[in-house]
Coordinates of C-alpha atoms in Angstrom, one line a residue:
Chain A
M1 CA 10.3 42.3 -13.7
L2 CA 9.5 38.8 -12.7
S3 CA 9.0 38.6 -8.9
E4 CA 10.1 35.6 -6.8
F5 CA 6.4 34.8 -6.2
D6 CA 5.5 34.9 -10.0
L7 CA 8.6 32.9 -10.8
I8 CA 7.5 30.1 -8.6
K9 CA 3.9 30.4 -9.8
H10 CA 4.7 30.4 -13.5
Y11 CA 7.5 27.9 -13.7
F12 CA 7.3 25.5 -10.8
N13 CA 3.9 25.4 -9.3
R14 CA 1.7 23.1 -11.3
D15 CA -1.2 23.4 -8.9
R16 CA -2.1 19.8 -8.9
P17 CA -0.5 18.0 -6.0
A18 CA -0.7 14.3 -6.8
R19 CA 1.2 12.5 -4.1
A20 CA 1.7 15.4 -1.7
T21 CA -0.9 16.2 0.9
L22 CA 0.1 19.8 0.6
G23 CA 2.4 21.1 -2.1
I24 CA 4.1 24.3 -3.1
G25 CA 2.9 27.5 -1.4
D26 CA 3.0 27.0 2.4
D27 CA 5.8 27.1 5.0
C28 CA 6.3 23.3 4.4
A29 CA 5.1 20.7 2.1
L30 CA 3.3 17.8 3.6
L31 CA 3.8 14.2 2.6
T32 CA 1.9 11.2 4.0
P33 CA 4.3 8.3 4.0
T34 CA 3.1 4.9 2.7
P35 CA 2.5 2.8 5.9
G36 CA 5.3 0.4 6.6
M37 CA 7.8 1.9 4.1
Q38 CA 11.2 3.5 4.8
M39 CA 12.0 6.9 3.3
A40 CA 15.3 7.3 1.4
I41 CA 16.6 10.9 1.2
S42 CA 19.4 12.5 -0.7
S43 CA 20.6 16.1 -1.5
D44 CA 22.9 17.2 -4.3
M45 CA 24.2 20.6 -5.0
L46 CA 25.2 21.7 -8.5
V47 CA 27.4 24.8 -8.9
E48 CA 27.9 26.8 -12.1
G49 CA 31.5 26.5 -13.3
R50 CA 32.0 23.4 -11.3
H51 CA 29.3 20.8 -12.1
F52 CA 28.2 22.6 -15.3
F53 CA 29.5 25.2 -17.6
A54 CA 28.3 28.8 -17.5
G55 CA 25.8 29.0 -20.3
A56 CA 24.8 25.4 -20.1
E57 CA 21.6 24.6 -22.0
P58 CA 18.8 25.0 -19.4
Y59 CA 16.6 22.1 -20.5
Q60 CA 19.5 19.6 -20.2
L61 CA 20.5 21.3 -16.9
G62 CA 17.0 20.8 -15.5
H63 CA 17.2 17.1 -16.5
K64 CA 20.7 16.6 -15.1
S65 CA 20.0 18.3 -11.8
L66 CA 17.2 15.9 -11.0
A67 CA 18.9 12.9 -12.7
V68 CA 21.9 13.0 -10.4
N69 CA 19.5 12.9 -7.4
L70 CA 17.3 10.2 -8.8
S71 CA 20.6 8.2 -9.4
D72 CA 21.1 8.3 -5.6
L73 CA 17.6 6.8 -5.1
A74 CA 18.4 4.2 -7.8
A75 CA 21.6 3.2 -5.9
M76 CA 19.5 2.6 -2.8
G77 CA 16.8 0.7 -4.7
A78 CA 14.2 3.3 -3.7
R79 CA 11.1 4.3 -5.7
P80 CA 11.0 8.1 -6.3
V81 CA 8.2 9.9 -4.6
A82 CA 9.0 13.7 -4.4
C83 CA 11.6 16.3 -4.5
T84 CA 12.3 19.9 -3.4
L85 CA 14.3 22.4 -5.5
A86 CA 16.3 25.3 -4.1
L87 CA 17.6 27.6 -6.8
A88 CA 20.0 30.6 -6.8
L89 CA 20.0 32.6 -10.0
P90 CA 21.8 35.7 -11.1
A91 CA 18.5 37.0 -12.5
A92 CA 15.0 35.7 -13.2
E93 CA 15.3 35.0 -17.0
R94 CA 12.1 33.7 -18.5
D95 CA 13.8 31.7 -21.3
W96 CA 16.2 30.0 -18.8
L97 CA 13.4 29.2 -16.4
H98 CA 11.1 27.8 -19.1
G99 CA 13.9 25.5 -20.3
F100 CA 15.1 24.5 -16.9
S101 CA 11.7 23.7 -15.5
S102 CA 10.7 21.8 -18.6
G103 CA 13.7 19.6 -18.5
L104 CA 13.3 19.0 -14.8
F105 CA 9.5 18.2 -15.1
A106 CA 10.0 15.9 -18.1
L107 CA 12.3 13.6 -16.0
A108 CA 10.2 14.1 -12.8
D109 CA 7.1 13.0 -14.6
A110 CA 8.8 10.0 -16.1
H111 CA 9.5 8.8 -12.6
A112 CA 6.3 10.1 -10.9
C113 CA 8.6 12.3 -8.7
E114 CA 6.5 15.3 -7.6
L115 CA 8.1 18.7 -7.0
I116 CA 6.6 19.6 -3.6
G117 CA 8.5 22.7 -2.5
G118 CA 11.8 24.6 -2.4
D119 CA 13.3 28.1 -2.4
T120 CA 14.4 30.7 -5.0
T121 CA 16.9 33.5 -4.5
K122 CA 19.2 35.7 -6.3
G123 CA 22.9 34.6 -6.3
P124 CA 25.6 32.8 -8.2
R125 CA 23.8 30.0 -10.1
N126 CA 23.4 27.0 -7.8
I127 CA 20.9 24.2 -7.9
C128 CA 20.2 22.1 -4.8
I129 CA 17.7 19.3 -5.1
T130 CA 16.6 17.0 -2.3
V131 CA 14.8 13.8 -3.4
F132 CA 12.6 11.4 -1.4
G133 CA 12.0 7.8 -2.2
E134 CA 10.4 4.8 -0.5
L135 CA 11.4 1.2 -0.1
Q136 CA 10.6 -1.8 2.0
P137 CA 12.5 -2.0 5.3
G138 CA 15.6 -4.2 4.8
H139 CA 15.6 -3.9 1.1
A140 CA 18.0 -1.0 0.8
L141 CA 21.1 -1.5 -1.3
R142 CA 23.7 -0.3 1.1
R143 CA 27.4 0.4 0.6
D144 CA 28.3 -1.8 3.6
A145 CA 26.7 -5.0 2.3
A146 CA 29.2 -6.4 -0.2
Q147 CA 30.5 -9.9 0.5
P148 CA 33.6 -11.9 -0.6
G149 CA 32.7 -13.9 -3.6
D150 CA 30.2 -11.4 -4.9
D151 CA 30.4 -10.5 -8.6
I152 CA 30.8 -6.8 -9.4
W153 CA 28.4 -5.5 -12.0
I154 CA 28.1 -2.2 -13.9
S155 CA 25.0 -0.9 -15.7
G156 CA 25.2 0.7 -19.1
T157 CA 28.6 2.1 -20.3
L158 CA 31.3 4.3 -18.8
G159 CA 33.6 7.1 -19.8
D160 CA 31.8 9.0 -22.5
A161 CA 30.9 11.8 -20.1
R162 CA 34.6 12.2 -19.1
L163 CA 35.6 12.0 -22.8
A164 CA 33.2 14.9 -23.6
L165 CA 34.7 16.9 -20.8
A166 CA 38.2 16.2 -22.1
G167 CA 36.9 17.4 -25.5
Y168 CA 35.5 20.6 -24.2
L169 CA 38.8 21.3 -22.3
N170 CA 40.9 20.3 -25.3
E171 CA 42.6 17.7 -23.2
V172 CA 41.9 15.2 -26.0
P173 CA 41.3 16.0 -29.7
L174 CA 37.7 15.1 -30.6
D175 CA 35.9 15.9 -33.8
E176 CA 32.6 17.7 -33.6
A177 CA 30.4 14.7 -34.3
S178 CA 32.2 12.6 -31.6
L179 CA 32.0 15.4 -29.1
R180 CA 28.3 15.8 -29.7
A181 CA 27.7 12.1 -29.3
A182 CA 29.8 11.8 -26.1
A183 CA 28.3 15.0 -24.7
V184 CA 24.9 13.5 -24.5
R185 CA 26.2 11.3 -21.7
M186 CA 27.6 14.3 -19.9
H187 CA 24.5 16.5 -20.2
A188 CA 21.7 14.0 -20.1
P189 CA 22.6 11.1 -17.8
T190 CA 20.0 8.3 -17.4
P191 CA 19.4 7.5 -13.7
R192 CA 19.0 3.7 -13.4
V193 CA 15.9 3.9 -11.3
E194 CA 14.0 0.8 -12.5
L195 CA 17.1 -1.4 -12.3
G196 CA 17.9 -0.3 -8.8
M197 CA 14.3 -0.8 -7.6
L198 CA 14.2 -4.3 -9.2
L199 CA 17.6 -5.3 -7.6
A200 CA 16.3 -4.2 -4.2
R201 CA 12.8 -5.7 -4.5
Q202 CA 14.0 -9.1 -5.8
R203 CA 16.9 -9.1 -3.2
L204 CA 19.4 -9.8 -6.0
A205 CA 22.2 -7.3 -5.1
H206 CA 24.1 -7.0 -1.8
A207 CA 25.7 -3.5 -2.2
A208 CA 25.3 -0.7 -4.7
I209 CA 26.5 2.8 -5.4
D210 CA 26.0 5.2 -8.3
I211 CA 29.2 6.2 -10.2
S212 CA 29.4 9.9 -10.0
D213 CA 33.1 10.5 -9.2
G214 CA 34.7 7.6 -11.1
L215 CA 34.3 3.8 -10.7
V216 CA 37.5 3.2 -8.8
G217 CA 36.8 5.8 -6.2
D218 CA 33.1 5.0 -5.9
L219 CA 33.7 1.2 -5.7
G220 CA 36.3 2.1 -3.1
H221 CA 33.5 3.4 -0.9
I222 CA 31.8 0.0 -1.1
L223 CA 35.0 -1.8 -0.2
A224 CA 35.8 0.5 2.7
R225 CA 32.4 0.3 4.2
S226 CA 32.0 -3.4 3.6
R227 CA 35.6 -4.1 4.9
V228 CA 36.4 -6.2 1.8
G229 CA 38.7 -5.9 -1.3
A230 CA 38.2 -6.6 -5.0
T231 CA 39.8 -7.5 -8.3
L232 CA 38.5 -5.4 -11.2
D233 CA 39.0 -6.5 -14.8
V234 CA 39.6 -3.1 -16.4
D235 CA 39.4 -4.4 -19.9
A236 CA 35.9 -5.8 -19.1
L237 CA 34.6 -2.3 -18.3
P238 CA 31.9 -1.4 -20.9
A239 CA 33.1 1.8 -22.6
G240 CA 30.7 4.3 -24.1
D241 CA 30.2 4.3 -27.8
V242 CA 32.6 7.1 -28.6
L243 CA 35.3 6.1 -26.0
A244 CA 35.2 2.5 -27.4
T245 CA 36.8 3.8 -30.6
R246 CA 39.8 5.4 -28.8
D247 CA 43.1 3.8 -27.7
T248 CA 43.5 1.4 -24.9
A249 CA 45.1 3.7 -22.4
L250 CA 42.4 6.4 -22.7
R251 CA 39.6 3.7 -22.6
R252 CA 41.1 2.2 -19.4
A253 CA 41.5 5.6 -17.7
Y254 CA 38.1 7.0 -18.5
T255 CA 36.1 3.8 -17.8
A256 CA 37.9 3.2 -14.6
A257 CA 37.9 6.7 -13.2
G258 CA 36.0 9.0 -15.6
G259 CA 33.2 10.3 -13.4
D260 CA 29.8 11.8 -14.2
D261 CA 28.5 8.5 -15.5
Y262 CA 25.6 7.9 -13.2
E263 CA 25.6 4.2 -13.9
L264 CA 25.1 1.7 -11.0
C265 CA 28.0 -0.4 -9.6
F266 CA 26.5 -3.2 -7.6
T267 CA 27.6 -6.5 -6.1
A268 CA 25.6 -9.7 -6.2
P269 CA 26.3 -13.4 -5.3
A270 CA 27.5 -15.5 -8.2
S271 CA 24.4 -17.7 -7.7
A272 CA 22.3 -14.7 -8.8
R273 CA 24.0 -14.2 -12.2
A274 CA 21.1 -15.5 -14.4
A275 CA 18.6 -13.6 -12.2
V276 CA 20.6 -10.4 -12.5
L277 CA 20.7 -10.6 -16.3
A278 CA 17.0 -11.4 -16.4
A279 CA 16.1 -8.5 -14.2
A280 CA 18.3 -6.1 -16.1
G281 CA 16.8 -7.4 -19.4
S282 CA 13.3 -6.9 -18.1
V283 CA 14.0 -3.1 -17.7
A284 CA 16.1 -2.9 -20.9
T285 CA 19.2 -1.9 -19.0
P286 CA 22.5 -3.6 -20.1
V287 CA 24.7 -4.9 -17.3
T288 CA 28.2 -6.2 -17.4
R289 CA 30.2 -8.4 -14.9
V290 CA 33.5 -6.7 -14.3
G291 CA 35.1 -8.2 -11.2
R292 CA 34.8 -9.9 -7.9
I293 CA 34.7 -9.0 -4.3
E294 CA 37.4 -10.6 -2.2
A295 CA 38.2 -10.9 1.5
A296 CA 41.7 -9.4 1.0
P297 CA 41.6 -5.6 1.4
G298 CA 42.5 -3.3 -1.5
L299 CA 41.5 -2.9 -5.1
R300 CA 43.5 -4.9 -7.6
L301 CA 43.2 -3.7 -11.2
V302 CA 43.9 -6.3 -13.9
D303 CA 43.9 -6.5 -17.7
A304 CA 42.0 -9.0 -19.9
G305 CA 44.8 -11.5 -19.3
G306 CA 44.6 -11.2 -15.5
H307 CA 47.9 -9.2 -15.2
A308 CA 48.1 -6.4 -12.7
L309 CA 47.6 -2.9 -14.1
D310 CA 49.1 0.2 -12.4
L311 CA 46.9 3.0 -13.8
K312 CA 47.7 5.9 -11.5
L313 CA 44.0 6.9 -11.2
S314 CA 42.6 9.3 -8.9
S315 CA 39.0 9.8 -8.0
F316 CA 37.5 13.3 -8.2
D317 CA 37.5 15.3 -5.0
H318 CA 35.8 18.7 -4.8
F319 CA 38.2 20.3 -2.4
T320 CA 41.6 18.9 -3.5
S321 CA 41.1 19.2 -7.2
Chain B
M1 CA 44.6 19.8 2.2
L2 CA 41.3 18.7 3.6
S3 CA 39.4 16.4 1.2
E4 CA 35.7 16.4 0.8
F5 CA 35.6 13.0 2.5
D6 CA 37.6 14.1 5.5
L7 CA 35.6 17.4 5.7
I8 CA 32.4 15.4 6.1
K9 CA 33.9 12.9 8.4
H10 CA 35.5 15.5 10.7
Y11 CA 32.9 18.2 10.9
F12 CA 29.5 16.7 10.0
N13 CA 29.5 12.9 10.6
R14 CA 29.0 12.2 14.3
D15 CA 28.8 8.5 13.8
R16 CA 25.8 7.9 16.0
P17 CA 22.6 8.0 14.1
A18 CA 19.8 8.4 16.6
R19 CA 16.6 8.7 14.8
A20 CA 17.8 7.8 11.3
T21 CA 17.9 4.2 10.2
L22 CA 20.9 5.0 8.1
G23 CA 22.8 8.3 8.3
I24 CA 25.6 10.0 6.5
G25 CA 27.8 7.9 4.2
D26 CA 25.6 6.1 1.8
D27 CA 23.9 7.2 -1.4
C28 CA 20.8 8.1 0.6
A29 CA 19.9 8.4 4.3
L30 CA 17.1 6.2 5.5
L31 CA 14.3 7.4 7.8
T32 CA 11.6 5.2 9.2
P33 CA 8.5 7.5 9.6
T34 CA 6.5 7.3 12.8
P35 CA 3.4 5.3 11.9
G36 CA 0.4 7.5 11.3
M37 CA 2.3 10.8 11.2
Q38 CA 2.6 13.2 8.2
M39 CA 6.0 14.5 7.2
A40 CA 6.5 18.3 6.8
I41 CA 9.4 19.3 4.5
S42 CA 11.0 22.6 3.8
S43 CA 14.2 23.8 2.0
D44 CA 15.9 27.1 2.4
M45 CA 18.9 28.4 0.5
L46 CA 21.2 31.1 2.0
V47 CA 23.6 32.9 -0.3
E48 CA 26.7 34.9 0.8
G49 CA 26.2 38.6 0.1
R50 CA 22.5 38.2 0.0
H51 CA 21.3 36.4 3.2
F52 CA 24.5 37.0 5.1
F53 CA 27.5 39.2 4.8
A54 CA 30.8 37.9 3.5
G55 CA 32.9 37.2 6.6
A56 CA 29.9 36.4 8.7
E57 CA 30.8 34.7 12.0
P58 CA 30.6 31.0 11.2
Y59 CA 29.0 29.7 14.5
Q60 CA 26.2 32.2 14.2
L61 CA 25.8 31.3 10.5
G62 CA 25.5 27.6 11.3
H63 CA 22.8 28.5 13.9
K64 CA 20.9 30.8 11.6
S65 CA 21.0 28.5 8.6
L66 CA 19.2 25.8 10.6
A67 CA 17.1 28.3 12.5
V68 CA 15.4 29.7 9.4
N69 CA 14.5 26.1 8.4
L70 CA 13.2 25.1 11.8
S71 CA 11.1 28.3 11.7
D72 CA 9.3 26.8 8.7
L73 CA 8.6 23.6 10.7
A74 CA 7.4 25.8 13.6
A75 CA 5.0 27.7 11.3
M76 CA 3.5 24.4 10.3
G77 CA 3.4 23.1 13.9
A78 CA 5.6 20.2 13.1
R79 CA 8.1 18.5 15.5
P80 CA 11.7 18.5 14.0
V81 CA 13.1 15.1 13.1
A82 CA 16.0 15.4 10.7
C83 CA 17.8 17.6 8.2
T84 CA 20.2 17.5 5.3
L85 CA 22.9 20.1 4.5
A86 CA 24.3 20.9 1.1
L87 CA 27.2 23.3 1.3
A88 CA 29.2 25.1 -1.3
L89 CA 32.4 26.7 0.0
P90 CA 35.2 28.7 -1.7
A91 CA 37.7 26.5 0.3
A92 CA 37.6 23.9 3.0
E93 CA 38.8 26.1 5.9
R94 CA 39.1 24.2 9.2
D95 CA 38.2 27.2 11.5
W96 CA 35.2 28.1 9.4
L97 CA 34.0 24.5 9.3
H98 CA 34.5 24.0 13.1
G99 CA 32.5 27.2 13.9
F100 CA 29.7 26.5 11.4
S101 CA 29.2 22.9 12.3
S102 CA 29.3 23.7 16.1
G103 CA 26.6 26.4 15.6
L104 CA 24.5 24.2 13.5
F105 CA 24.7 21.2 15.9
A106 CA 24.1 23.2 19.0
L107 CA 20.7 24.2 17.6
A108 CA 20.0 20.8 16.0
D109 CA 20.6 19.1 19.3
A110 CA 18.4 21.5 21.2
H111 CA 15.6 20.4 18.9
A112 CA 16.6 16.7 18.5
C113 CA 16.9 17.4 14.7
E114 CA 19.4 14.9 13.3
L115 CA 21.8 15.7 10.4
I116 CA 21.3 12.7 8.2
G117 CA 23.0 13.6 4.9
G118 CA 23.9 16.2 2.4
D119 CA 26.5 17.3 -0.1
T120 CA 29.7 19.5 -0.1
T121 CA 31.3 21.1 -3.0
K122 CA 33.6 24.0 -3.9
G123 CA 31.8 27.2 -5.1
P124 CA 30.5 30.6 -4.0
R125 CA 29.4 30.2 -0.4
N126 CA 25.9 28.8 -0.4
I127 CA 24.1 26.9 2.4
C128 CA 21.0 24.8 1.5
I129 CA 19.3 22.9 4.3
T130 CA 16.2 20.7 4.0
V131 CA 14.3 19.9 7.2
F132 CA 11.9 17.1 8.0
G133 CA 9.3 17.3 10.8
E134 CA 6.4 15.2 11.8
L135 CA 2.8 16.0 12.8
Q136 CA -0.6 14.4 13.2
P137 CA -2.7 14.4 10.1
G138 CA -5.1 17.4 10.1
H139 CA -3.0 19.3 12.7
A140 CA -0.9 21.4 10.3
L141 CA -1.1 25.2 10.6
R142 CA -1.7 26.0 7.0
R143 CA -1.7 29.5 5.3
D144 CA -5.2 28.9 3.9
A145 CA -7.0 28.3 7.1
A146 CA -7.6 31.9 8.5
Q147 CA -11.3 32.7 9.2
P148 CA -13.1 36.1 9.6
G149 CA -13.2 37.0 13.2
D150 CA -9.9 35.4 14.0
D151 CA -7.4 37.3 16.1
I152 CA -4.0 37.9 14.6
W153 CA -1.1 37.1 16.9
I154 CA 2.6 37.7 16.8
S155 CA 5.2 35.8 18.9
G156 CA 8.2 37.7 20.4
T157 CA 9.2 41.1 19.0
L158 CA 9.8 42.5 15.5
G159 CA 12.1 44.9 13.8
D160 CA 15.5 44.6 15.6
A161 CA 16.9 42.4 12.8
R162 CA 16.0 45.1 10.2
L163 CA 17.3 47.8 12.5
A164 CA 20.7 46.0 12.7
L165 CA 20.8 45.7 8.9
A166 CA 20.1 49.4 8.7
G167 CA 22.9 50.1 11.1
Y168 CA 25.4 48.0 9.1
L169 CA 24.3 49.7 5.9
N170 CA 24.4 53.2 7.6
E171 CA 20.8 53.8 6.6
V172 CA 20.1 54.6 10.3
P173 CA 22.6 56.0 12.8
L174 CA 23.1 53.5 15.5
D175 CA 25.7 53.5 18.3
E176 CA 27.9 50.5 18.8
A177 CA 26.1 49.1 21.8
S178 CA 22.7 49.4 20.1
L179 CA 23.9 47.8 17.0
R180 CA 25.4 44.9 18.9
A181 CA 22.2 44.4 20.8
A182 CA 20.0 44.5 17.7
A183 CA 22.4 42.4 15.7
V184 CA 21.7 39.4 18.0
R185 CA 18.2 39.2 16.4
M186 CA 19.7 39.4 12.9
H187 CA 22.4 36.8 13.5
A188 CA 20.8 34.4 15.9
P189 CA 17.0 34.1 15.4
T190 CA 15.0 31.9 17.7
P191 CA 12.7 29.5 15.8
R192 CA 9.5 29.2 17.7
V193 CA 9.3 25.5 17.5
E194 CA 7.7 24.7 20.8
L195 CA 5.0 27.4 20.3
G196 CA 4.2 26.1 16.9
M197 CA 3.9 22.5 18.0
L198 CA 1.7 23.5 20.9
L199 CA -0.7 25.6 18.8
A200 CA -1.0 22.7 16.4
R201 CA -1.4 19.9 19.0
Q202 CA -3.9 21.8 21.0
R203 CA -5.8 22.9 17.8
L204 CA -5.6 26.5 19.0
A205 CA -4.5 28.3 15.8
H206 CA -6.2 28.3 12.4
A207 CA -3.4 29.6 10.2
A208 CA 0.3 30.4 10.7
I209 CA 3.3 31.7 8.8
D210 CA 6.8 32.6 9.9
I211 CA 7.8 36.2 9.4
S212 CA 10.9 36.1 7.2
D213 CA 10.2 38.8 4.6
G214 CA 8.3 41.3 6.7
L215 CA 5.0 40.9 8.5
V216 CA 2.8 42.8 6.0
G217 CA 4.0 40.7 3.1
D218 CA 3.9 37.4 5.0
L219 CA 0.5 38.1 6.5
G220 CA -0.5 38.9 3.0
H221 CA 0.2 35.3 2.0
I222 CA -2.3 34.1 4.7
L223 CA -4.9 36.6 3.5
A224 CA -4.5 35.6 -0.2
R225 CA -4.6 31.9 0.5
S226 CA -7.4 32.1 3.0
R227 CA -9.4 34.6 0.7
V228 CA -9.9 37.0 3.6
G229 CA -8.8 40.5 4.6
A230 CA -7.5 42.0 7.9
T231 CA -7.1 45.1 10.0
L232 CA -3.6 45.3 11.6
D233 CA -3.0 47.7 14.5
V234 CA 0.5 48.8 13.7
D235 CA 1.0 50.5 17.0
A236 CA 0.3 47.2 18.8
L237 CA 3.1 45.5 17.0
P238 CA 5.7 44.5 19.6
A239 CA 9.0 46.2 18.7
G240 CA 12.4 44.7 19.6
D241 CA 14.2 46.2 22.6
V242 CA 16.4 48.5 20.5
L243 CA 13.8 49.5 18.0
A244 CA 11.4 50.4 20.8
T245 CA 13.7 53.3 21.7
R246 CA 13.4 54.9 18.3
D247 CA 10.9 57.2 16.7
T248 CA 7.4 56.2 15.7
A249 CA 7.9 56.3 12.0
L250 CA 10.9 53.9 12.2
R251 CA 9.2 51.7 14.7
R252 CA 6.1 51.4 12.5
A253 CA 8.1 50.7 9.3
Y254 CA 10.4 48.1 10.8
T255 CA 7.8 46.2 12.9
A256 CA 5.4 46.1 10.0
A257 CA 7.8 45.2 7.2
G258 CA 11.3 44.6 8.6
G259 CA 12.0 41.0 7.7
D260 CA 14.4 38.5 9.1
D261 CA 12.5 38.2 12.3
Y262 CA 11.5 34.5 12.3
E263 CA 8.7 35.1 14.6
L264 CA 5.3 33.4 14.1
C265 CA 2.2 35.2 12.8
F266 CA -0.8 33.1 13.5
T267 CA -4.6 33.5 13.6
A268 CA -6.9 32.0 16.2
P269 CA -10.6 32.4 17.1
A270 CA -11.3 35.0 19.7
S271 CA -12.7 32.2 21.9
A272 CA -9.2 30.8 22.2
R273 CA -7.6 34.0 23.6
A274 CA -7.0 32.7 27.1
A275 CA -5.9 29.3 25.9
V276 CA -3.4 30.9 23.4
L277 CA -1.9 33.0 26.2
A278 CA -1.7 30.0 28.5
A279 CA 0.0 27.9 25.8
A280 CA 2.5 30.6 25.0
G281 CA 3.2 31.1 28.7
S282 CA 3.9 27.4 29.1
V283 CA 6.7 27.6 26.6
A284 CA 7.9 31.0 27.8
T285 CA 7.2 32.6 24.5
P286 CA 5.5 36.1 24.6
V287 CA 2.6 36.6 22.2
T288 CA 0.8 39.8 21.3
R289 CA -2.6 40.3 19.7
V290 CA -2.2 42.8 16.9
G291 CA -5.3 42.7 14.7
R292 CA -8.2 40.8 13.3
I293 CA -9.1 38.7 10.2
E294 CA -12.1 40.1 8.3
A295 CA -14.2 38.9 5.4
A296 CA -13.5 42.1 3.3
P297 CA -10.4 41.5 1.2
G298 CA -7.3 43.7 1.7
L299 CA -5.0 44.6 4.5
R300 CA -6.0 47.8 6.5
L301 CA -3.2 49.3 8.6
V302 CA -4.4 51.4 11.5
D303 CA -2.8 53.3 14.4
A304 CA -3.5 53.1 18.1
G305 CA -6.5 55.3 17.6
G306 CA -8.0 53.1 14.8
H307 CA -7.1 55.7 12.1
A308 CA -5.9 54.4 8.7
L309 CA -2.2 54.5 8.2
D310 CA -0.6 54.8 4.7
L311 CA 2.9 53.4 5.3
K312 CA 4.1 52.8 1.8
L313 CA 5.6 49.5 2.8
S314 CA 6.9 46.9 0.5
S315 CA 7.8 43.3 1.3
F316 CA 11.2 42.0 0.4
D317 CA 11.4 40.1 -2.9
H318 CA 14.6 38.4 -4.0
F319 CA 14.3 39.1 -7.7
T320 CA 12.9 42.7 -7.8
S321 CA 15.1 44.1 -5.0

């Protein structure tokens, strides 16, 4: 049987610390921070049956587990540096570990994010990753920095991850090809790391958040912390390729409050429009202007004609849903 | 019902970041490292039914969850700075959250370790804490630094945590008063933070590890990484108050391989003996000399008379036991 020690050695310890001063295998990892830089830190926990289905494909799960964390660094504008992985597994299965670690390392390598430590134990499947990034002091894209007059921008497209979930749960009829296409967005989200770094480094955006629990709820965090309101043009929200083919009601609901998108929502002054588009173009990330920050509190949803919409949306909450 | 947002706000967000540049409530926390210092990082995951009993008293559990992480910083000689907490809970129970957060914060405050972020979700109870500490470059107490001729030292006492577990599992008959006394060591371990920091700062110790899975196994990690061997005087091992009253066989087994002790095992040159005792005395932490590092590989267990002991011990492994 595979011991805990062998499990770490074979699947997670690559024995070539790059950035870390001391990597896996001691009581702590050691990092030497870049002089003058701030460290951005975030932890996310993914639970089987809640954040992913039992039997989820391990390569995709390894990717997604790190992606949702890198997305938090992106929303801050930080450059990924390192991560730790704590893993509870019902058993040490070689195939699962090979797939999971391969998916995780493929994404980690793409962002030069080094796995420097962690923990493994037996238990109901649970994946807890903590990521570390760096940024210049004062450059962080904070939730409390939106200003009246700012444009509201969204990267990429929204709603296909939620549509895939609806397909799996038979909430919405979805043919197999459509489900497969939408499911890519659910299983393999793309953290917008380069866009976030550029928005921070060029001081283009005021506030940012990553959309994990649905745009309306996540934008609400920016509004609350910045003590501002907003008008959101729901029909301007960029729908995912599969969702774009569905009816208006479904498109509005899932783009506005779908969840699991891991796109960035950020605010930037109107004077920065051309610069935002140029920056996004330079990292091949589409961005769409979808609304405006206003001094009056509250979030006003409108349609393409500017008429108020009452969508009865609710953001996902882990303890009340 | 308590929402995820309210849960964090009421039980974990104390709204007064001390050390953090930006604390709970954004996509990431921001830390500004002390110039010139290295960062020590460790993650531990505690699973209900594995690391603690279902129904474990929440205040003690909050203490222990952080204590096992601070113990990793202690074993590196790092000063605690901050931590993140990711928490999966079957339900958001106010009493549990109040107890858990109170226990965690009491220990965090005692070590000036600020909770700067994390995650909460519904799921089988699982507690994942990542801690951050700081130390001078070159001062870390690494597992690979033991040298032949070094003394082997143990802080505090060993085995009462294992004895309490044996009592709970009815492996060993234990009267109620004894169980209660031994159980304190199981439920409320003391991380040896001050001792570890002093050993590092005064450059007294070569190698160190914290004893979580049993001394023989944990010392084995030092031996393997340092490519040395050792002789351990099993009868010199300091037994916990309750274990000290039991027979020799039980005392030997549980001091040598009990687990869950969270004492430090460290090696130091014989020339540092007086300085080690003085340092330990200055932070009111008893230390005991229990063996010697040798060039010949392997771990030799001997009794008080120097005769070889064959104890048939095995270290705890999460996937094979």
